[in-house]
mmCIF file of C-alpha atoms and ligand atoms in Angstrom:
data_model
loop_
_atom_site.group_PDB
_atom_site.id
_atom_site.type_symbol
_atom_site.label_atom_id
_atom_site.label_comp_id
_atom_site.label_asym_id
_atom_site.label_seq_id
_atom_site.Cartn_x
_atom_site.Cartn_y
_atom_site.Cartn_z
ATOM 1 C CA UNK A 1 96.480 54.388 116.473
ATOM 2 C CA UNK A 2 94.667 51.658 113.949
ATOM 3 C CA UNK A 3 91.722 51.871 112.819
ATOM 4 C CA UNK A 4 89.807 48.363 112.629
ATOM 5 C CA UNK A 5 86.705 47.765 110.015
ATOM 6 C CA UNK A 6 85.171 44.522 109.268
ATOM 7 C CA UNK A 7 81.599 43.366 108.127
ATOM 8 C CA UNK A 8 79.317 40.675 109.408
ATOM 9 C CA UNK A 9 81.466 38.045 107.600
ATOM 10 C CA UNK A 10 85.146 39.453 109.368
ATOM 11 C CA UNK A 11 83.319 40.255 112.822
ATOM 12 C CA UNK A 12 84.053 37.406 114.526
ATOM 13 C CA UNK A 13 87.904 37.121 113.785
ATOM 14 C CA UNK A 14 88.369 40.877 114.826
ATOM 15 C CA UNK A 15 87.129 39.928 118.440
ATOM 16 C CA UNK A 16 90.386 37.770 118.237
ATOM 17 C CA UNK A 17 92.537 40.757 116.854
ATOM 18 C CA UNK A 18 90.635 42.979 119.252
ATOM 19 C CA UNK A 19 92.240 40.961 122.351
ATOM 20 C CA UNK A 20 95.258 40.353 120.593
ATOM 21 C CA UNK A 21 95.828 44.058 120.190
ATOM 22 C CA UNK A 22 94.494 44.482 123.988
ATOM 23 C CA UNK A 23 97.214 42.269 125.019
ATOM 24 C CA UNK A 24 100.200 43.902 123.064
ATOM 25 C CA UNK A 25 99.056 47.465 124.297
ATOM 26 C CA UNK A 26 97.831 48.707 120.739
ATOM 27 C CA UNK A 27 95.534 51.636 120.327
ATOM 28 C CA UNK A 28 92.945 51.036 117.995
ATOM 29 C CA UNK A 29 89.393 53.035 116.981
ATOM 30 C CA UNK A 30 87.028 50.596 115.971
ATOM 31 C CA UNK A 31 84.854 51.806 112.871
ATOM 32 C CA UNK A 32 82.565 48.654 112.775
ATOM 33 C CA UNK A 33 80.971 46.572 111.897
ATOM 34 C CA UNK A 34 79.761 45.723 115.655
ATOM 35 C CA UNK A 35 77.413 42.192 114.985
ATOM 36 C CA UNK A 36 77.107 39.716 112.896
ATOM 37 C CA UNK A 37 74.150 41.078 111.095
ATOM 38 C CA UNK A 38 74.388 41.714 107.511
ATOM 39 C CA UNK A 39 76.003 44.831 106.438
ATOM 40 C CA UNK A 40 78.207 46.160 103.077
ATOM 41 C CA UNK A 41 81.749 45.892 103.562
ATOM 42 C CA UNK A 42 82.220 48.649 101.154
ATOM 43 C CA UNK A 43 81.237 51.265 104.195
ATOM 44 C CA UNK A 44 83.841 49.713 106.695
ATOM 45 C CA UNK A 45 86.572 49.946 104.215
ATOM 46 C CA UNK A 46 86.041 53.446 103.380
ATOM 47 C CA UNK A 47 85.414 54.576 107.076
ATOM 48 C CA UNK A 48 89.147 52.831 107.676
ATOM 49 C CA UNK A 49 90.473 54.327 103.964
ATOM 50 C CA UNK A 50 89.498 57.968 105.221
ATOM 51 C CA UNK A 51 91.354 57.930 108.604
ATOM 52 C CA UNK A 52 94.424 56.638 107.409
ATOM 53 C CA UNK A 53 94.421 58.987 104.621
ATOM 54 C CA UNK A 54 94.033 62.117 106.740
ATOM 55 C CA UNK A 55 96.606 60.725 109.586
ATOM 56 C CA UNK A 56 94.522 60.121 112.447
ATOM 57 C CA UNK A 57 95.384 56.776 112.137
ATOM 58 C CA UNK A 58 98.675 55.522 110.619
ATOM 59 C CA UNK A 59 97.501 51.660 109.850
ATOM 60 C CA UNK A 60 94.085 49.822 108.656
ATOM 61 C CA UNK A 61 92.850 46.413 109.659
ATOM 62 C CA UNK A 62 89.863 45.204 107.564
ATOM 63 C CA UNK A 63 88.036 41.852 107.359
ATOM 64 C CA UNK A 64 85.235 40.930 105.667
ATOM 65 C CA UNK A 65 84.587 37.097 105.022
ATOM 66 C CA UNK A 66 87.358 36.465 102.235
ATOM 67 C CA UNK A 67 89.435 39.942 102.583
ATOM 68 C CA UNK A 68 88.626 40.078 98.805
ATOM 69 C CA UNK A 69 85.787 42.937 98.782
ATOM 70 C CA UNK A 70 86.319 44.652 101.441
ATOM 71 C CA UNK A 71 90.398 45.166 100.075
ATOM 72 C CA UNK A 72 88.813 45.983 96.558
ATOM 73 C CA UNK A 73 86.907 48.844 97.801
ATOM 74 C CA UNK A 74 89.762 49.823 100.061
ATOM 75 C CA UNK A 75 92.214 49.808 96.783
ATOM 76 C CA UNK A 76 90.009 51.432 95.041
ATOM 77 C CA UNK A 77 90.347 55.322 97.309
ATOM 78 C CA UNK A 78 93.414 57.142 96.034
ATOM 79 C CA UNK A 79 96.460 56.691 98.729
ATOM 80 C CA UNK A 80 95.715 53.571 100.124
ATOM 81 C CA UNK A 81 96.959 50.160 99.873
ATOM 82 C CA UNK A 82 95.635 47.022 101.369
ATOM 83 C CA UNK A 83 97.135 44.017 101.298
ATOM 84 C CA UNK A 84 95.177 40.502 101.517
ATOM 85 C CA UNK A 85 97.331 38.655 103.735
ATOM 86 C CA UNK A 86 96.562 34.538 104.575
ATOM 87 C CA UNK A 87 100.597 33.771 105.722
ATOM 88 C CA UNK A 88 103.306 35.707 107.597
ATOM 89 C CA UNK A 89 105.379 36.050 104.634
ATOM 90 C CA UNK A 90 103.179 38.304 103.089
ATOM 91 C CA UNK A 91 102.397 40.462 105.624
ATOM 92 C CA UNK A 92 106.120 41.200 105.623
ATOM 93 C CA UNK A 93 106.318 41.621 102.265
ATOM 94 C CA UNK A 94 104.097 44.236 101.580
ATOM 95 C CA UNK A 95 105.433 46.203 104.208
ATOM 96 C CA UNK A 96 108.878 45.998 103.301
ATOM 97 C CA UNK A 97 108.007 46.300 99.446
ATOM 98 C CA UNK A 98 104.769 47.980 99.286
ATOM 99 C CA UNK A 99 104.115 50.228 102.715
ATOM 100 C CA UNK A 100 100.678 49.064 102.334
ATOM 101 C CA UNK A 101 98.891 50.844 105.197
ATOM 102 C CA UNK A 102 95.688 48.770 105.260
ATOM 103 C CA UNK A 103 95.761 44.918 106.168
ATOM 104 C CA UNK A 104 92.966 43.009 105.014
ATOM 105 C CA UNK A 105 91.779 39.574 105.732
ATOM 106 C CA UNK A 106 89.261 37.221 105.443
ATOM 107 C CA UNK A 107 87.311 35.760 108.633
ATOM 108 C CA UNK A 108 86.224 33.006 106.578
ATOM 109 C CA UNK A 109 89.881 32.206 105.993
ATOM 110 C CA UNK A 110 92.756 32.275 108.041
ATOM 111 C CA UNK A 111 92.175 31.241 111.335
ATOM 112 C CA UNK A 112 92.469 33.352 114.639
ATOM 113 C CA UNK A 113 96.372 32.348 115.845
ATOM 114 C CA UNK A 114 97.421 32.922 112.509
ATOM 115 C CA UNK A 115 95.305 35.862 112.159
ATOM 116 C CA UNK A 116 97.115 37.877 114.812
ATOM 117 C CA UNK A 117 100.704 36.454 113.887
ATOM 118 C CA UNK A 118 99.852 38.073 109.853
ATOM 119 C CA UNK A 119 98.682 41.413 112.608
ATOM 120 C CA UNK A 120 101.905 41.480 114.203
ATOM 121 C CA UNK A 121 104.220 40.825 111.589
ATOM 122 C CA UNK A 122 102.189 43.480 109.541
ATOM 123 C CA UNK A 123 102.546 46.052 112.443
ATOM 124 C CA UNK A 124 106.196 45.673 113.445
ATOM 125 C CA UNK A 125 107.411 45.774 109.800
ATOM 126 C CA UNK A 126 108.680 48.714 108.668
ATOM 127 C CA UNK A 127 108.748 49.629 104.928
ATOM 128 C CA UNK A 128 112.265 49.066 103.425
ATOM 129 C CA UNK A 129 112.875 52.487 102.404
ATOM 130 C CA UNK A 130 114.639 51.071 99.280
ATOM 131 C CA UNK A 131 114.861 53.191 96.263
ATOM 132 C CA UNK A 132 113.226 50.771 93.816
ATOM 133 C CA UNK A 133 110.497 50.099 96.315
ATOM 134 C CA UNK A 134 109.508 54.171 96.419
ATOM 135 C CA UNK A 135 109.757 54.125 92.873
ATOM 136 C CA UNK A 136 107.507 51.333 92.305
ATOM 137 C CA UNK A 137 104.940 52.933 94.874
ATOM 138 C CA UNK A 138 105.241 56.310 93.217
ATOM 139 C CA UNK A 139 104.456 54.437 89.852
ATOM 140 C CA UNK A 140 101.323 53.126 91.878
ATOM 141 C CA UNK A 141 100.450 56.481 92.780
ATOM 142 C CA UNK A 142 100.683 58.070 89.651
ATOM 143 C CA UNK A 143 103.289 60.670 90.976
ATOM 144 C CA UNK A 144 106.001 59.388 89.140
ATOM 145 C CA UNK A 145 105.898 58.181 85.060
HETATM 146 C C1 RB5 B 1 79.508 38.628 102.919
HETATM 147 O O1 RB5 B 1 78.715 37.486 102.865
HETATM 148 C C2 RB5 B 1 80.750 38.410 102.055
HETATM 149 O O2 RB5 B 1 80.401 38.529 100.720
HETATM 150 C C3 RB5 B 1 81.810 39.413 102.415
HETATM 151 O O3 RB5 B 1 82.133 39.293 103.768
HETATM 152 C C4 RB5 B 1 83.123 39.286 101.675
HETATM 153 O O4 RB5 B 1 83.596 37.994 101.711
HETATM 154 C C5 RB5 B 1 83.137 39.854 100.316
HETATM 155 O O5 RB5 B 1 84.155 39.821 99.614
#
């Protein structure tokens, strides 16, 4: 299951992930926003945060208009990391590297057929597993000196 958040500014490009995700048979719980009216991404992102931190759902999508405040206040709640992706490459990345469990993006941004390449490549890309990788996220986490 993934839980989607966006505000007003990343409402418009989740439509596009919504039917992108329709297509590919993805579950998904949508947390809002659900208009383009004015609304603080902050909310979304922590609505997301929560769900993946207690399991219900085991990845985040967020977009607000640039993916930069809505992944700040998702970065900011102990356990998660998002990763503002605008290419393919990254998406991959910070699976492989980081296990970031929240996407973000920015509606203003990237347009829709990249946007749901950078949500497939994201969702099909398992974290590496490697050593120095867990280490690293540990060292994120604080578990580990
Ligand atoms: C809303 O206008 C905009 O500030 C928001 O969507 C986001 O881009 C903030 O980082």
């Amino acid at each position: 299951m993934i839980a989607l958040g966006c505000d007003h500014g990343g409402y418009e490009l989740m439509q596009e992930v919504k039917a992108y995700l329709d297509k590919a048979g993805v579950e998904y719980k949508e947390f809002g926003c659900f208009s383009t009216e004015a609304v603080d991404y902050p909310v979304y992102a922590r609505k997301v945060a929560d769900v993946v931190l207690n399991g219900s759902c085991e990845k985040g999508i967020l977009i607000c208009g640039t993916g930069i405040g809505i992944s700040i206040a998702a970065n900011r709640i102990p356990g998660i990391r998002a990763a503002l992706c605008s290419d393919c490459f990254s998406a991959e990345a910070t699976r492989l590297h980081n296990d970031a469990n929240i996407l973000a993006m920015g509606g203003r941004v990237v347009g829709p057929g990249l946007a749901v390449k950078i949500v497939d490549t994201f969702l099909n890309t398992p974290f590496s597993g490697e050593e120095r990788h867990a280490r690293r996220i540990r060292l994120i986490e604080g578990t580990e000196e």
